[in-house]
CSV table of C-alpha atoms in Angstrom, one decimal:
chain,number,residue,atom,x,y,z
A,1,MET,CA,118.5,73.6,103.0
A,2,SER,CA,117.9,76.2,105.7
A,3,VAL,CA,114.9,78.4,105.6
A,4,SER,CA,113.8,81.7,107.1
A,5,PRO,CA,110.2,82.5,107.9
A,6,ALA,CA,108.0,83.6,105.1
A,7,GLY,CA,107.6,86.9,106.8
A,8,ALA,CA,111.1,87.7,105.8
A,9,PHE,CA,109.8,88.3,102.3
A,10,LEU,CA,108.0,91.5,103.0
A,11,GLY,CA,110.9,92.6,105.2
A,12,GLY,CA,113.3,92.0,102.3
A,13,ALA,CA,110.9,93.6,99.9
A,14,LYS,CA,110.7,96.9,101.8
A,15,GLY,CA,113.1,98.5,99.3
A,16,ARG,CA,110.5,98.5,96.6
A,17,LEU,CA,107.3,97.9,98.5
A,18,LEU,CA,105.8,101.0,100.2
A,19,PRO,CA,104.0,100.6,103.5
A,20,ALA,CA,100.4,99.4,102.8
A,21,SER,CA,99.0,102.6,104.1
A,22,ILE,CA,100.6,104.7,101.4
A,23,PRO,CA,99.3,103.4,98.1
A,24,LEU,CA,96.0,102.3,99.7
A,25,ARG,CA,95.3,105.7,101.0
A,26,PHE,CA,95.5,107.1,97.5
A,27,PHE,CA,93.2,104.4,96.2
A,28,ALA,CA,90.7,104.9,99.1
A,29,ALA,CA,90.6,108.7,98.5
A,30,ALA,CA,90.1,108.0,94.8
A,31,ALA,CA,87.1,105.8,95.6
A,32,LEU,CA,85.7,108.6,97.8
A,33,PHE,CA,86.2,111.4,95.2
A,34,HIS,CA,84.6,109.0,92.7
A,35,VAL,CA,81.3,109.2,94.7
A,36,LEU,CA,81.7,113.0,95.1
A,37,ALA,CA,82.3,113.5,91.4
A,38,TRP,CA,79.0,111.8,90.4
A,39,LEU,CA,77.2,113.8,93.1
A,40,ALA,CA,78.7,117.0,91.8
A,41,LEU,CA,77.5,116.1,88.3
A,42,ALA,CA,74.0,115.4,89.7
A,43,ALA,CA,74.0,118.9,91.3
A,44,GLY,CA,74.9,120.4,88.0
A,45,ALA,CA,72.9,118.1,85.7
A,46,ALA,CA,70.8,120.9,84.4
A,47,LEU,CA,73.9,122.7,83.0
A,48,TRP,CA,76.0,119.8,81.9
A,49,PRO,CA,75.1,118.7,78.4
A,50,ALA,CA,75.2,122.1,76.8
A,51,ALA,CA,77.8,124.0,78.9
A,52,PRO,CA,80.2,121.7,80.6
A,53,GLY,CA,83.1,124.1,80.7
A,54,ALA,CA,81.8,127.1,82.7
A,55,LEU,CA,82.4,127.5,86.4
A,56,GLY,CA,79.8,125.4,88.3
A,57,TRP,CA,79.2,121.9,89.4
A,58,PRO,CA,79.7,120.2,86.0
A,59,LEU,CA,83.2,121.6,85.9
A,60,ALA,CA,83.7,120.6,89.5
A,61,ALA,CA,82.6,117.1,88.7
A,62,LEU,CA,85.0,116.9,85.8
A,63,HIS,CA,87.9,117.9,88.1
A,64,LEU,CA,86.8,115.6,90.8
A,65,VAL,CA,87.1,112.8,88.3
A,66,THR,CA,90.3,113.9,86.6
A,67,LEU,CA,92.2,115.1,89.8
A,68,GLY,CA,90.3,113.2,92.5
A,69,VAL,CA,90.0,109.9,90.9
A,70,LEU,CA,92.4,109.6,88.0
A,71,GLY,CA,95.2,111.9,89.4
A,72,MET,CA,94.9,110.4,92.9
A,73,THR,CA,95.2,106.9,91.5
A,74,ALA,CA,98.1,107.9,89.3
A,75,LEU,CA,100.0,109.3,92.3
A,76,GLY,CA,99.5,106.1,94.3
A,77,ALA,CA,100.0,103.6,91.4
A,78,GLY,CA,103.0,105.5,90.0
A,79,ALA,CA,104.7,105.7,93.4
A,80,GLN,CA,104.3,101.9,93.9
A,81,LEU,CA,104.7,100.5,90.4
A,82,LEU,CA,107.5,102.6,88.9
A,83,PRO,CA,110.0,101.4,91.5
A,84,VAL,CA,109.1,97.9,90.5
A,85,ALA,CA,109.6,98.6,86.9
A,86,THR,CA,112.8,100.6,87.4
A,87,ARG,CA,114.2,98.3,90.1
A,88,GLN,CA,114.8,101.3,92.3
A,89,PRO,CA,114.0,101.8,96.0
A,90,ALA,CA,110.4,103.1,96.6
A,91,PRO,CA,110.3,106.9,97.3
A,92,GLY,CA,110.1,108.2,100.9
A,93,HIS,CA,106.8,107.2,102.4
A,94,ARG,CA,106.6,110.2,104.8
A,95,LEU,CA,106.9,112.6,101.9
A,96,LEU,CA,104.2,110.6,100.0
A,97,ALA,CA,101.9,110.8,103.0
A,98,ALA,CA,102.4,114.6,103.1
A,99,ILE,CA,101.7,114.8,99.4
A,100,TRP,CA,98.5,112.9,99.9
A,101,TRP,CA,97.3,115.3,102.6
A,102,LEU,CA,98.1,118.4,100.5
A,103,TYR,CA,96.7,116.9,97.3
A,104,THR,CA,93.5,115.6,98.9
A,105,ALA,CA,92.8,118.9,100.5
A,106,GLY,CA,93.7,120.8,97.4
A,107,VAL,CA,91.3,118.8,95.2
A,108,ALA,CA,88.5,119.3,97.6
A,109,VAL,CA,89.1,123.1,97.8
A,110,LEU,CA,89.5,123.4,94.0
A,111,ALA,CA,86.3,121.5,93.4
A,112,LEU,CA,84.4,123.6,95.9
A,113,GLY,CA,85.8,126.7,94.2
A,114,MET,CA,84.6,125.5,90.8
A,115,GLY,CA,81.2,124.3,92.1
A,116,LEU,CA,80.4,127.5,94.1
A,117,ALA,CA,82.0,129.7,91.4
A,118,ARG,CA,84.5,131.2,93.9
A,119,PRO,CA,87.8,131.9,92.0
A,120,PRO,CA,89.9,132.5,95.1
A,121,LEU,CA,89.0,129.1,96.5
A,122,LEU,CA,89.6,127.6,93.1
A,123,ALA,CA,93.0,129.2,92.9
A,124,ALA,CA,94.0,128.1,96.4
A,125,GLY,CA,93.1,124.5,95.6
A,126,ALA,CA,94.9,124.7,92.3
A,127,ALA,CA,98.0,125.9,94.0
A,128,ALA,CA,97.9,123.1,96.6
A,129,VAL,CA,97.4,120.5,93.9
A,130,ALA,CA,100.2,121.9,91.8
A,131,ILE,CA,102.6,121.8,94.8
A,132,ALA,CA,101.6,118.2,95.6
A,133,PHE,CA,102.0,117.1,92.0
A,134,ALA,CA,105.4,118.9,91.7
A,135,ALA,CA,106.7,117.2,94.9
A,136,TRP,CA,105.5,113.8,93.5
A,137,ALA,CA,107.2,114.5,90.2
A,138,VAL,CA,110.5,115.2,91.9
A,139,LEU,CA,110.3,111.8,93.6
A,140,MET,CA,109.5,110.1,90.2
A,141,VAL,CA,112.3,111.9,88.4
A,142,ARG,CA,114.7,110.6,91.0
A,143,ASN,CA,113.3,107.1,90.4
A,144,LEU,CA,113.4,107.2,86.6
A,145,ARG,CA,116.9,108.7,86.6
A,146,GLY,CA,118.2,105.5,88.2
A,147,ALA,CA,116.1,103.1,86.1
A,148,ARG,CA,117.5,99.8,85.1
A,149,GLY,CA,115.6,98.0,82.3
A,150,MET,CA,112.1,98.3,81.0
A,151,PRO,CA,112.9,101.2,78.6
A,152,GLY,CA,109.4,101.3,77.3
A,153,VAL,CA,107.8,101.9,80.7
A,154,VAL,CA,110.5,104.3,81.6
A,155,ALA,CA,110.0,106.3,78.4
A,156,HIS,CA,106.3,106.6,79.1
A,157,GLY,CA,107.1,107.7,82.6
A,158,TRP,CA,109.3,110.5,81.4
A,159,ALA,CA,106.7,111.6,78.9
A,160,ALA,CA,104.1,111.6,81.6
A,161,LEU,CA,106.2,113.8,83.8
A,162,VAL,CA,107.0,116.3,80.9
A,163,SER,CA,103.2,116.4,80.2
A,164,LEU,CA,102.5,117.0,83.9
A,165,ALA,CA,104.8,120.1,83.8
A,166,VAL,CA,102.7,121.4,80.9
A,167,VAL,CA,99.4,120.5,82.7
A,168,LEU,CA,100.5,122.3,85.9
A,169,ALA,CA,101.7,125.4,84.0
A,170,THR,CA,98.5,125.7,82.0
A,171,ALA,CA,96.3,124.9,85.0
A,172,LEU,CA,97.8,127.7,87.1
A,173,SER,CA,97.5,130.1,84.2
A,174,LEU,CA,93.8,129.1,83.7
A,175,ALA,CA,93.2,129.5,87.5
A,176,GLY,CA,94.7,132.9,87.2
A,177,THR,CA,92.3,133.9,84.4
A,178,TRP,CA,89.4,133.0,86.8
A,179,LEU,CA,90.9,135.6,89.2
A,180,GLY,CA,91.0,138.2,86.4
A,181,LEU,CA,94.7,138.0,85.7
A,182,ALA,CA,95.9,138.2,82.2
A,183,ALA,CA,96.8,134.8,80.7
A,184,ALA,CA,100.2,134.4,79.0
A,185,PRO,CA,100.0,132.8,76.5
A,186,PRO,CA,96.3,133.6,75.6
A,187,ARG,CA,93.6,131.5,77.3
A,188,GLU,CA,92.6,129.6,74.1
A,189,ILE,CA,96.2,128.4,73.7
A,190,THR,CA,96.5,127.5,77.4
A,191,LEU,CA,93.2,125.7,77.3
A,192,ALA,CA,94.1,123.7,74.2
A,193,LEU,CA,97.4,122.6,75.7
A,194,HIS,CA,95.6,121.6,79.0
A,195,LEU,CA,93.0,119.6,77.2
A,196,VAL,CA,95.6,117.6,75.3
A,197,PHE,CA,98.3,117.1,77.9
A,198,ALA,CA,96.2,116.3,80.9
A,199,PRO,CA,94.2,113.3,79.5
A,200,TYR,CA,96.5,112.1,76.7
A,201,GLY,CA,99.9,113.3,78.1
A,202,PHE,CA,99.9,112.8,81.8
A,203,MET,CA,97.2,110.2,82.4
A,204,GLY,CA,97.5,108.6,78.9
A,205,MET,CA,101.2,108.1,79.0
A,206,LEU,CA,101.0,106.6,82.5
A,207,ALA,CA,98.1,104.4,81.6
A,208,LEU,CA,99.8,103.1,78.4
A,209,GLY,CA,103.2,102.6,80.1
A,210,LEU,CA,102.0,100.9,83.3
A,211,SER,CA,99.8,98.7,81.2
A,212,TYR,CA,103.0,97.0,79.9
A,213,ILE,CA,103.5,95.8,83.4
A,214,LEU,CA,100.0,95.3,84.7
A,215,VAL,CA,98.3,93.6,81.7
A,216,PRO,CA,100.9,90.9,81.3
A,217,MET,CA,101.1,90.5,85.1
A,218,PHE,CA,97.3,90.0,85.5
A,219,ALA,CA,97.0,87.9,82.3
A,220,LEU,CA,100.2,86.0,83.1
A,221,SER,CA,101.6,86.5,79.6
A,222,ASP,CA,104.8,87.6,78.0
A,223,SER,CA,105.4,91.3,77.8
A,224,PRO,CA,105.5,93.1,74.5
A,225,THR,CA,109.1,93.5,73.3
A,226,ASP,CA,111.0,96.7,74.2
A,227,ARG,CA,111.0,97.6,70.5
A,228,GLU,CA,107.2,97.2,70.2
A,229,GLN,CA,106.6,99.3,73.3
A,230,LEU,CA,109.0,102.0,72.2
A,231,THR,CA,107.4,102.2,68.7
A,232,SER,CA,104.0,102.8,70.2
A,233,PHE,CA,105.6,105.3,72.6
A,234,ALA,CA,107.4,107.2,69.8
A,235,LEU,CA,104.1,107.6,67.9
A,236,ALA,CA,102.2,108.7,71.0
A,237,ALA,CA,104.9,111.2,71.9
A,238,ALA,CA,105.0,112.5,68.3
A,239,ALA,CA,101.2,113.0,68.5
A,240,LEU,CA,101.5,115.0,71.7
A,241,VAL,CA,104.3,117.2,70.2
A,242,LEU,CA,102.3,117.8,67.1
A,243,ALA,CA,99.1,118.7,69.0
A,244,GLY,CA,101.1,120.9,71.3
A,245,VAL,CA,102.6,122.9,68.4
A,246,ALA,CA,99.1,123.1,66.8
A,247,ALA,CA,97.8,124.7,70.0
A,248,PHE,CA,100.1,127.7,69.4
A,249,GLY,CA,98.3,128.3,66.0
A,250,VAL,CA,101.1,126.9,63.8
A,251,ALA,CA,99.4,125.2,60.9
A,252,PRO,CA,96.7,124.0,63.3
A,253,ALA,CA,94.6,122.0,60.9
A,254,ALA,CA,97.5,120.1,59.3
A,255,LEU,CA,99.3,119.5,62.6
A,256,ARG,CA,96.1,118.2,64.3
A,257,TRP,CA,95.5,115.8,61.4
A,258,ALA,CA,99.1,114.6,61.8
A,259,ALA,CA,98.7,114.3,65.5
A,260,LEU,CA,95.6,112.3,65.2
A,261,LEU,CA,97.3,110.0,62.6
A,262,ALA,CA,100.3,109.5,64.9
A,263,GLY,CA,98.0,109.0,67.9
A,264,GLY,CA,95.8,106.6,66.1
A,265,ALA,CA,98.8,104.5,65.0
A,266,ALA,CA,100.1,104.5,68.6
A,267,VAL,CA,96.8,103.4,70.0
A,268,ALA,CA,96.3,100.8,67.3
A,269,LEU,CA,99.7,99.3,68.1
A,270,HIS,CA,99.2,99.5,71.8
A,271,LEU,CA,95.8,97.8,71.7
A,272,ARG,CA,97.2,95.1,69.4
A,273,LEU,CA,100.0,94.4,71.9
A,274,MET,CA,97.5,94.4,74.8
A,275,LEU,CA,95.0,92.1,73.1
A,276,ARG,CA,97.9,89.7,72.2
A,277,ALA,CA,98.9,89.7,75.9
A,278,LEU,CA,95.4,88.8,76.9
A,279,ARG,CA,95.0,86.2,74.1
A,280,THR,CA,98.3,84.4,75.0
A,281,GLY,CA,98.1,84.7,78.8
A,282,MET,CA,97.8,81.7,81.1
A,283,ARG,CA,94.9,83.4,82.9
A,284,ARG,CA,92.0,83.7,80.4
A,285,GLU,CA,89.2,84.5,82.7
A,286,LEU,CA,89.8,88.0,83.9
A,287,GLY,CA,86.2,88.8,84.8
A,288,ARG,CA,84.4,92.1,84.8
A,289,SER,CA,87.5,94.1,85.7
A,290,PHE,CA,89.0,93.5,82.3
A,291,THR,CA,85.6,94.0,80.6
A,292,LEU,CA,85.9,97.5,82.0
A,293,VAL,CA,89.4,97.8,80.8
A,294,LYS,CA,88.3,96.7,77.3
A,295,ILE,CA,85.5,99.2,77.4
A,296,GLY,CA,88.1,101.8,78.3
A,297,TRP,CA,90.2,100.9,75.4
A,298,ALA,CA,87.2,101.3,73.1
A,299,GLY,CA,86.7,104.7,74.6
A,300,LEU,CA,90.2,105.7,73.8
A,301,ALA,CA,89.8,104.8,70.2
A,302,ALA,CA,86.4,106.5,70.1
A,303,SER,CA,87.9,109.7,71.6
A,304,LEU,CA,90.3,109.9,68.7
A,305,VAL,CA,87.5,109.5,66.1
A,306,LEU,CA,85.5,112.3,67.9
A,307,ALA,CA,88.6,114.5,68.0
A,308,LEU,CA,88.9,114.1,64.3
A,309,GLY,CA,85.3,115.3,64.1
A,310,LEU,CA,86.3,118.4,66.1
A,311,VAL,CA,89.2,119.0,63.8
A,312,LEU,CA,87.0,118.8,60.8
A,313,ASP,CA,84.4,121.0,62.6
A,314,LEU,CA,81.6,118.6,61.8
A,315,PRO,CA,78.2,119.9,62.5
A,316,VAL,CA,77.3,117.5,65.2
A,317,PRO,CA,75.5,119.0,68.2
A,318,ARG,CA,77.5,119.0,71.4
A,319,LEU,CA,80.4,117.2,69.8
A,320,ALA,CA,82.9,118.5,72.4
A,321,THR,CA,80.7,117.0,75.1
A,322,TRP,CA,80.6,113.6,73.3
A,323,PHE,CA,84.4,113.8,73.0
A,324,GLY,CA,84.7,114.5,76.8
A,325,LEU,CA,82.4,111.6,77.6
A,326,ALA,CA,84.4,109.2,75.5
A,327,LEU,CA,87.7,110.5,76.8
A,328,ILE,CA,87.1,110.8,80.5
A,329,GLY,CA,84.0,108.7,81.2
A,330,VAL,CA,84.5,105.8,78.9
A,331,TRP,CA,88.3,105.6,78.5
A,332,LEU,CA,90.0,106.8,81.6
A,333,LEU,CA,87.3,106.1,84.2
A,334,SER,CA,86.4,102.6,82.9
A,335,PHE,CA,90.0,101.6,82.4
A,336,LEU,CA,91.0,102.9,85.8
A,337,ALA,CA,88.0,101.3,87.7
A,338,GLY,CA,88.9,98.0,86.0
A,339,MET,CA,92.5,98.2,87.0
A,340,LEU,CA,91.7,99.3,90.6
A,341,GLN,CA,89.6,96.3,91.1
A,342,ARG,CA,92.6,94.1,90.4
A,343,ILE,CA,95.3,96.3,92.0
A,344,VAL,CA,93.7,97.0,95.4
A,345,PRO,CA,93.1,93.3,96.4
A,346,PHE,CA,96.5,92.3,94.9
A,347,LEU,CA,98.4,95.0,96.9
A,348,ALA,CA,96.4,94.2,100.0
A,349,ALA,CA,97.1,90.5,99.7
A,350,MET,CA,100.8,91.3,99.3
A,351,HIS,CA,100.8,93.3,102.6
A,352,ALA,CA,98.5,90.9,104.5
A,353,GLY,CA,100.7,87.9,103.7
A,354,GLY,CA,103.9,86.9,105.5
A,355,GLY,CA,104.4,86.3,109.2
A,356,GLY,CA,105.1,82.6,108.6
A,357,ARG,CA,101.5,81.9,107.5
A,358,ARG,CA,100.2,80.9,104.1
A,359,GLY,CA,99.7,84.0,102.0
A,360,LEU,CA,96.3,85.5,101.6
A,361,THR,CA,94.7,85.3,98.2
A,362,PRO,CA,93.5,88.4,96.4
A,363,SER,CA,90.2,86.6,95.6
A,364,ALA,CA,89.6,86.1,99.4
A,365,LEU,CA,89.7,89.8,99.9
A,366,THR,CA,87.3,90.9,97.1
A,367,ARG,CA,83.6,91.5,97.3
A,368,GLU,CA,82.0,90.3,94.1
A,369,GLY,CA,78.5,91.6,94.7
A,370,ALA,CA,79.8,95.2,95.1
A,371,LEU,CA,81.9,94.8,91.9
A,372,ALA,CA,78.9,93.5,90.0
A,373,ALA,CA,76.8,96.5,91.2
A,374,HIS,CA,79.5,98.9,90.2
A,375,PHE,CA,79.8,97.4,86.8
A,376,TRP,CA,76.2,97.6,85.9
A,377,CYS,CA,75.7,101.1,87.4
A,378,HIS,CA,78.8,102.4,85.6
A,379,LEU,CA,77.5,101.1,82.3
A,380,ALA,CA,74.0,102.5,83.0
A,381,ALA,CA,75.6,105.9,83.9
A,382,LEU,CA,77.6,106.1,80.7
A,383,ALA,CA,74.5,105.1,78.6
A,384,LEU,CA,72.3,107.7,80.3
A,385,LEU,CA,74.9,110.4,79.9
A,386,ALA,CA,75.1,109.5,76.2
A,387,LEU,CA,71.3,109.8,76.0
A,388,ALA,CA,71.5,113.2,77.8
A,389,ILE,CA,74.0,114.5,75.3
A,390,ALA,CA,72.0,113.2,72.3
A,391,LEU,CA,68.7,114.7,73.6
A,392,ASP,CA,70.3,117.6,75.5
A,393,ASN,CA,68.2,116.4,78.4
A,394,ALA,CA,69.0,117.4,82.0
A,395,TRP,CA,66.8,114.6,83.4
A,396,ALA,CA,68.8,111.9,81.6
A,397,ALA,CA,72.0,113.6,82.9
A,398,LEU,CA,70.6,113.5,86.4
A,399,ALA,CA,69.7,109.9,86.1
A,400,GLY,CA,73.1,109.1,84.7
A,401,ALA,CA,74.8,110.9,87.6
A,402,LEU,CA,72.7,109.1,90.2
A,403,ALA,CA,73.5,105.7,88.6
A,404,GLY,CA,77.1,106.7,88.6
A,405,ALA,CA,77.0,107.6,92.2
A,406,ALA,CA,75.4,104.3,93.1
A,407,GLY,CA,78.2,102.5,91.2
A,408,ALA,CA,80.8,104.6,92.9
A,409,LEU,CA,79.4,103.8,96.3
A,410,ALA,CA,79.6,100.1,95.4
A,411,LEU,CA,83.2,100.5,94.4
A,412,ALA,CA,83.9,102.3,97.6
A,413,LEU,CA,82.3,99.5,99.5
A,414,PHE,CA,84.5,97.0,97.7
A,415,CYS,CA,87.6,99.0,98.6
A,416,ALA,CA,86.5,99.3,102.3
A,417,THR,CA,85.9,95.5,102.4
A,418,VAL,CA,89.3,94.8,101.0
A,419,LEU,CA,91.0,97.1,103.5
A,420,ARG,CA,89.0,95.7,106.4
A,421,ARG,CA,89.8,92.1,105.5
A,422,MET,CA,93.5,93.0,105.1
A,423,GLN,CA,93.5,94.7,108.5
A,424,LEU,CA,91.7,91.7,110.1
A,425,ARG,CA,94.3,89.4,108.7
A,426,ARG,CA,97.2,91.5,109.8
A,427,ASN,CA,95.9,91.8,113.3
B,1,MET,CA,116.1,82.2,82.1
B,2,ARG,CA,116.8,78.5,82.6
B,3,GLN,CA,115.3,75.5,84.4
B,4,TRP,CA,116.9,72.3,85.7
B,5,HIS,CA,116.1,69.4,88.0
B,6,SER,CA,118.4,68.3,90.9
B,7,GLY,CA,118.0,66.2,94.0
B,8,ASP,CA,116.2,69.0,96.0
B,9,GLY,CA,113.6,69.6,93.3
B,10,TRP,CA,113.2,71.8,90.2
B,11,HIS,CA,115.2,75.0,89.9
B,12,ILE,CA,114.4,78.1,87.8
B,13,ASP,CA,116.9,81.0,87.4
B,14,VAL,CA,115.1,84.2,86.4
B,15,ARG,CA,118.0,86.6,87.2
B,16,GLY,CA,118.3,89.6,84.9
B,17,SER,CA,114.8,89.5,83.5
B,18,PRO,CA,112.5,92.5,83.8
B,19,PRO,CA,109.1,92.3,85.5
B,20,PRO,CA,106.7,90.6,84.9
B,21,GLN,CA,108.7,88.0,83.0
B,22,PRO,CA,110.1,86.2,86.1
B,23,LEU,CA,106.6,86.1,87.6
B,24,VAL,CA,105.2,84.5,84.4
B,25,ALA,CA,108.0,82.0,84.1
B,26,ILE,CA,107.8,80.9,87.7
B,27,LEU,CA,104.0,80.6,87.6
B,28,LYS,CA,104.2,78.6,84.3
B,29,LEU,CA,106.5,76.1,86.1
B,30,VAL,CA,104.3,76.0,89.2
B,31,ARG,CA,101.2,75.3,87.1
B,32,SER,CA,103.0,72.6,85.2
B,33,MET,CA,103.8,70.6,88.4
B,34,ARG,CA,101.7,67.4,88.8
B,35,ASP,CA,103.2,66.4,92.2
B,36,ASP,CA,104.6,67.9,95.4
B,37,THR,CA,108.1,68.4,94.1
B,38,PRO,CA,109.4,71.7,95.5
B,39,ILE,CA,110.8,74.5,93.3
B,40,VAL,CA,113.9,76.6,94.0
B,41,VAL,CA,113.8,80.1,92.5
B,42,HIS,CA,117.0,81.9,91.8
B,43,HIS,CA,116.2,85.6,91.6
B,44,ASP,CA,118.1,88.9,91.8
B,45,ARG,CA,115.4,90.7,93.8
B,46,ASP,CA,112.5,89.9,96.1
B,47,PRO,CA,109.6,89.1,93.8
B,48,VAL,CA,106.9,90.9,95.7
B,49,MET,CA,104.2,90.4,93.1
B,50,LEU,CA,104.7,86.6,93.2
B,51,TYR,CA,103.3,85.8,96.6
B,52,PRO,CA,99.6,86.6,96.0
B,53,GLU,CA,99.7,84.6,92.8
B,54,LEU,CA,101.3,81.7,94.5
B,55,ALA,CA,98.6,81.8,97.2
B,56,GLU,CA,95.9,81.6,94.6
B,57,LEU,CA,97.5,78.4,93.3
B,58,GLY,CA,97.7,76.9,96.7
B,59,TRP,CA,101.5,77.3,97.0
B,60,GLU,CA,103.7,79.0,99.5
B,61,ALA,CA,107.2,80.4,99.5
B,62,GLN,CA,110.1,80.7,101.9
B,63,ARG,CA,113.3,82.5,101.6
B,64,ILE,CA,116.3,80.3,101.8
B,65,GLU,CA,120.1,80.9,102.2
B,66,SER,CA,121.6,82.2,99.0
B,67,PRO,CA,125.0,83.6,97.9
B,68,GLU,CA,125.6,87.3,98.0
B,69,GLY,CA,123.6,89.2,95.4
B,70,GLU,CA,121.0,86.4,94.9
B,71,PHE,CA,117.5,86.1,96.4
B,72,ARG,CA,116.6,82.5,96.6
B,73,LEU,CA,113.2,81.1,97.3
B,74,LEU,CA,111.8,77.6,98.1
B,75,LEU,CA,108.3,77.1,96.7
B,76,ARG,CA,106.1,74.3,98.0
B,77,ARG,CA,102.5,73.2,97.6
B,78,CYS,CA,100.6,74.1,100.8
B,79,PRO,CA,99.7,71.1,102.9
């Protein structure tokens, strides 16, 4: 039996494996924006619980999280993981590097424009972000069009891209209104579409779809069947369509009820499939990272319950802020932080291996102390923000933001450690 | 997916399965090994996700000669 060096693996894998610097730069930037997001919230803590949507640092913090952390990670993870799922070559890494530069600068300028209440800056940043997202979407469309297999993941990918188109159109329209331009359709419709299709459409569909690869991969379990994945997908897509139509004022109460029913059923099925994968997997001990993922899933379910409260117009003080905390802080941020803690060392180990030597283990690259610090600070931050909303207390918001910033620094230290150890191994 | 044993060790053919099923099947077989018998993997693509998991288990992989259209790996426990 003749053999070739182990280093040939990564050489042969280059079709689907991007150069390490591409996905890891997106994840490193996400870690940095994570710190900036919490600092922006600290700067705007006095305004946050009562008026989170006006121009100012709370709105900047929100977009540093959604675009800087969640969007940035989605761009990197999508570019690396979708080719694996679709069995297609990875997209061009030079274009992805250009997208990263444009997107990173765009998010920074947009957040400054929001924080300093300067609409021209905000609009310039939004335009850069939109161009970067559109270029990335073109790469993903090419990839999905040639997809072979994994119809569940591919369907979620298409839905995420359609949602992204809605998000970009509405974002540019909203940025235009800050410049004093007339919105078409009216601002309340645009805002309603943006608030549904950004978290549940673009980020949500990507998170749900990629989970069908990532959760079985990390738990070492069988994937849910295509039929199960597609059933959950169909319900989630129906929920988005219903909520989208409702945003235009067509039978809004009834359609929002129907959207929540469909969305609730989609989430219930998805979570059942995910918990089954965890229960039946060979790897039972998934550590704090998957505790964060589970907290994220609880946040997703809670966001739908709170959305029902909004539809029913329940007289709960600051209900929209509660909804935002569950949706962004508890679901998306916890879920993503948990996944990042697994993906970053895994990808780094993949790239550091080869060269005829024994492969490097992901566990050898991690820094447990930093992850523990992030975990407890993240939970403290969420708890303090919940207290801030309940009491409408700016000091609690400030304490929560500072706890979040400490956790984000710990997560950034973890990412830096992984990258440094990977580099040492490669050198 | 099928498995068989021959003179050069255990074989597992995971061609045609979507990710992460090949990864899971290969690691199940690796974890079940009680001795140093090597494993030959018959794949239709380079299983890039497999290598870090193998390293965690103390195994390593090498690409070996394979017919056109197949990606064949030899897995061995690290010395």
